[in-house]
Amino acid sequence: MDQLIEVSLKLLAGFGVTLKIFGITLLFSLPLGLIIAFGSMSKWKVISAISRFFVWVIRGTPLMLQLIVVYYGPGLVFDGIWFNAQTATYITFSINYACYFSEIYRGGIESIAKGQYEAGQVLGMSKTETFFKVVLLQVIKRIIAPMSNEIITLVKDTSLARIITYYEIIDVASDFATNGAGLVWPLFYTAVYYLAFTAILTFFFRWLEKKLDYFKA
């Protein structure tokens, strides 16, 4: 029992790092994704082309490779300039998920009928007012399901941070097997933490979908 408590507490500390990666990634990637989505939909073809190309590159390459490039790349290209593992993780995850979110945003925005914008103009609203007061909540309703899938995937992807030695829950569990204790079961025990957190997220998104049920469009 004492061993179980010790392992649980150490894994909980490691999961705290996992939650930090998760939270900071969402903090930056959600608004950045919207900016990239607007860039992809821009009437300026140069901006649109650059945004779409950037999204294509990020979505078409592994997150693990992106972590390695961001962590080691600056030091190799610019002598003396480098990111520590923590900063490299936040930058890479934020950019990666921003690109995925941007495509979800874009799909949601483009699915709204043009009549919604025209109705806003008839009521004397600017395009910005129409978007935030009329369109945005309808977009949120439509993108809840794909966004929830990406966000739950993010919980599991945080384990990739260990590839650049950012010490999170999987590393903590691995230490029990390699530091002389010879315990393998903590690696399987980490599933409890992931499953518990994804269950919380699943219930939250289901609740949010129900709250937005009045948008039947």
Coordinates of C-alpha atoms in Angstrom, one line a residue:
M1 CA 0.0 0.0 0.0
D2 CA 2.8 2.4 0.9
Q3 CA 4.4 1.7 -2.5
L4 CA 1.1 2.4 -4.3
I5 CA 0.8 5.7 -2.5
E6 CA 4.4 6.7 -3.3
V7 CA 4.0 5.8 -7.0
S8 CA 0.6 7.6 -7.2
L9 CA 2.0 10.8 -5.7
K10 CA 5.0 10.8 -8.0
L11 CA 2.8 10.1 -11.0
L12 CA 0.5 12.9 -10.0
A13 CA 3.4 15.3 -9.9
G14 CA 4.4 14.2 -13.4
F15 CA 0.8 14.5 -14.6
G16 CA 0.9 18.1 -13.3
V17 CA 3.5 18.8 -16.0
T18 CA 1.2 17.0 -18.6
L19 CA -1.6 19.3 -17.6
K20 CA 0.7 22.3 -17.9
I21 CA 1.6 21.4 -21.4
F22 CA -2.1 20.8 -22.1
G23 CA -3.2 24.1 -20.7
I24 CA -0.5 26.3 -22.2
T25 CA -1.0 24.7 -25.6
L26 CA -4.8 25.5 -25.6
L27 CA -4.1 29.0 -24.3
F28 CA -2.0 29.9 -27.3
S29 CA -3.3 27.5 -30.0
L30 CA -7.0 28.4 -29.8
P31 CA -6.6 32.1 -30.6
L32 CA -3.7 31.5 -33.0
G33 CA -5.8 28.9 -34.9
L34 CA -8.5 31.5 -35.5
I35 CA -5.9 34.0 -36.8
I36 CA -4.5 31.3 -39.2
A37 CA -8.0 30.4 -40.3
F38 CA -8.7 34.0 -41.2
G39 CA -5.4 34.0 -43.1
S40 CA -6.4 30.9 -45.0
M41 CA -9.8 32.6 -45.9
S42 CA -8.2 35.9 -46.8
K43 CA -9.2 37.5 -50.1
W44 CA -5.5 38.5 -50.4
K45 CA -4.2 35.5 -52.4
V46 CA -0.6 35.8 -51.1
I47 CA -1.7 35.7 -47.4
S48 CA -4.1 32.8 -48.2
A49 CA -1.5 30.9 -50.0
I50 CA 1.1 31.3 -47.3
S51 CA -1.4 30.4 -44.5
R52 CA -2.5 27.3 -46.4
F53 CA 1.0 26.2 -47.2
F54 CA 2.1 26.6 -43.5
V55 CA -0.9 24.5 -42.4
W56 CA -0.1 21.9 -45.0
V57 CA 3.5 21.6 -43.8
I58 CA 2.5 21.4 -40.1
R59 CA -0.3 18.9 -40.6
G60 CA 1.8 16.8 -43.0
T61 CA 4.7 16.2 -40.7
P62 CA 4.9 14.3 -37.4
L63 CA 4.6 16.3 -34.2
M64 CA 7.7 14.4 -32.9
L65 CA 9.8 15.7 -35.9
Q66 CA 8.6 19.2 -35.2
L67 CA 9.6 18.9 -31.5
I68 CA 13.1 17.8 -32.6
V69 CA 13.4 20.6 -35.2
V70 CA 12.3 23.4 -32.7
Y71 CA 14.5 22.0 -29.9
Y72 CA 17.7 21.4 -31.9
G73 CA 17.2 23.6 -35.0
P74 CA 17.9 27.1 -33.7
G75 CA 21.2 26.0 -32.1
L76 CA 22.3 24.3 -35.3
V77 CA 21.4 27.2 -37.6
F78 CA 22.2 30.1 -35.3
D79 CA 25.1 29.5 -33.0
G80 CA 24.3 30.2 -29.3
I81 CA 20.5 30.5 -29.9
W82 CA 18.4 27.6 -28.5
F83 CA 15.2 26.8 -26.6
N84 CA 15.1 24.7 -23.5
A85 CA 12.9 21.6 -23.6
Q86 CA 10.0 23.3 -21.8
T87 CA 9.9 26.3 -24.2
A88 CA 10.4 24.1 -27.3
T89 CA 7.5 22.0 -26.2
Y90 CA 5.1 24.9 -25.7
I91 CA 6.1 26.5 -29.0
T92 CA 5.8 23.3 -31.0
F93 CA 2.5 22.1 -29.5
S94 CA 0.9 25.5 -29.8
I95 CA 1.8 25.9 -33.5
N96 CA 0.9 22.3 -34.3
Y97 CA -2.5 22.4 -32.7
A98 CA -3.2 25.9 -34.0
C99 CA -2.9 24.6 -37.5
Y100 CA -5.3 21.7 -36.8
F101 CA -7.8 24.1 -35.0
S102 CA -7.5 26.6 -37.9
E103 CA -9.0 24.0 -40.3
I104 CA -11.8 23.2 -37.9
Y105 CA -12.5 27.0 -37.5
R106 CA -12.4 27.5 -41.3
G107 CA -14.8 24.6 -41.9
G108 CA -17.2 25.9 -39.3
I109 CA -17.1 29.5 -40.5
E110 CA -17.6 28.6 -44.2
S111 CA -20.5 26.3 -43.3
I112 CA -22.6 29.3 -42.1
A113 CA -25.0 30.6 -44.8
K114 CA -24.1 33.9 -46.3
G115 CA -27.7 35.0 -45.5
Q116 CA -26.6 35.3 -41.8
Y117 CA -24.1 38.0 -42.8
E118 CA -26.6 39.7 -45.0
A119 CA -29.1 39.7 -42.2
G120 CA -26.6 41.4 -40.0
Q121 CA -25.9 44.1 -42.5
V122 CA -29.6 44.7 -42.9
L123 CA -29.8 45.3 -39.1
G124 CA -27.0 47.9 -39.5
M125 CA -24.2 45.7 -38.0
S126 CA -20.6 45.8 -39.3
K127 CA -19.0 42.6 -40.6
T128 CA -17.1 42.3 -37.3
E129 CA -20.3 42.8 -35.2
T130 CA -22.1 40.2 -37.3
F131 CA -19.4 37.7 -36.9
F132 CA -19.1 38.0 -33.1
K133 CA -22.8 38.6 -32.3
V134 CA -24.5 36.3 -34.9
V135 CA -22.1 33.9 -36.5
L136 CA -19.6 32.9 -33.7
L137 CA -22.0 31.0 -31.4
Q138 CA -23.3 29.0 -34.4
V139 CA -19.8 28.2 -35.4
I140 CA -18.9 27.0 -31.9
K141 CA -21.9 24.7 -32.0
R142 CA -20.8 23.2 -35.2
I143 CA -17.1 22.7 -34.3
I144 CA -17.6 21.3 -30.8
A145 CA -17.3 17.6 -31.9
P146 CA -14.2 17.9 -34.0
M147 CA -12.6 20.3 -31.5
S148 CA -13.3 17.9 -28.6
N149 CA -11.6 15.1 -30.6
E150 CA -8.5 17.2 -31.1
I151 CA -8.3 18.4 -27.5
I152 CA -8.6 14.8 -26.2
T153 CA -5.9 13.8 -28.7
L154 CA -3.7 16.6 -27.2
V155 CA -4.0 15.0 -23.8
K156 CA -2.3 11.9 -25.1
D157 CA 0.2 13.7 -27.4
T158 CA 1.7 15.5 -24.4
S159 CA 3.6 12.3 -23.8
L160 CA 5.7 13.1 -26.9
A161 CA 7.5 15.8 -24.9
R162 CA 9.7 13.2 -23.4
I163 CA 11.5 12.9 -26.8
I164 CA 13.3 16.2 -26.0
T165 CA 13.7 15.3 -22.3
Y166 CA 10.8 17.3 -20.9
Y167 CA 10.0 15.3 -17.8
E168 CA 6.3 14.4 -17.7
I169 CA 4.2 11.5 -16.3
I170 CA 5.5 8.8 -18.7
D171 CA 9.1 9.7 -17.8
V172 CA 8.2 9.4 -14.1
A173 CA 6.7 6.0 -14.7
S174 CA 9.8 4.9 -16.7
D175 CA 12.1 5.9 -13.9
F176 CA 10.5 3.2 -11.7
A177 CA 11.5 0.6 -14.2
T178 CA 15.0 1.9 -14.9
N179 CA 16.3 3.4 -11.6
G180 CA 16.8 0.0 -9.9
A181 CA 13.3 -0.4 -8.5
G182 CA 12.4 -2.7 -11.5
L183 CA 8.7 -1.7 -11.4
V184 CA 6.9 -2.0 -14.7
W185 CA 3.3 -1.6 -13.5
P186 CA 3.6 2.2 -13.0
L187 CA 3.8 2.6 -16.8
F188 CA 0.4 0.9 -17.1
Y189 CA -0.9 2.8 -14.1
T190 CA -0.4 6.1 -16.0
A191 CA -3.5 5.1 -18.0
V192 CA -5.6 5.8 -15.0
Y193 CA -4.6 9.5 -15.1
Y194 CA -5.1 9.8 -18.8
L195 CA -8.5 8.0 -18.7
A196 CA -9.7 10.1 -15.7
F197 CA -8.8 13.4 -17.4
T198 CA -10.3 12.4 -20.8
A199 CA -13.4 11.3 -19.0
I200 CA -13.7 14.8 -17.5
L201 CA -13.2 16.4 -20.9
T202 CA -15.7 14.1 -22.5
F203 CA -18.4 15.0 -20.0
F204 CA -17.6 18.7 -20.3
F205 CA -18.0 18.7 -24.1
R206 CA -21.2 16.7 -23.9
W207 CA -22.5 19.3 -21.4
L208 CA -21.4 22.1 -23.7
E209 CA -23.1 20.5 -26.7
K210 CA -26.4 20.3 -24.8
K211 CA -26.0 24.0 -23.7
L212 CA -25.8 25.0 -27.4
D213 CA -28.6 22.7 -28.5
Y214 CA -30.9 25.7 -29.2
F215 CA -28.8 26.3 -32.3
K216 CA -30.4 23.8 -34.6
A217 CA -29.2 25.4 -37.8

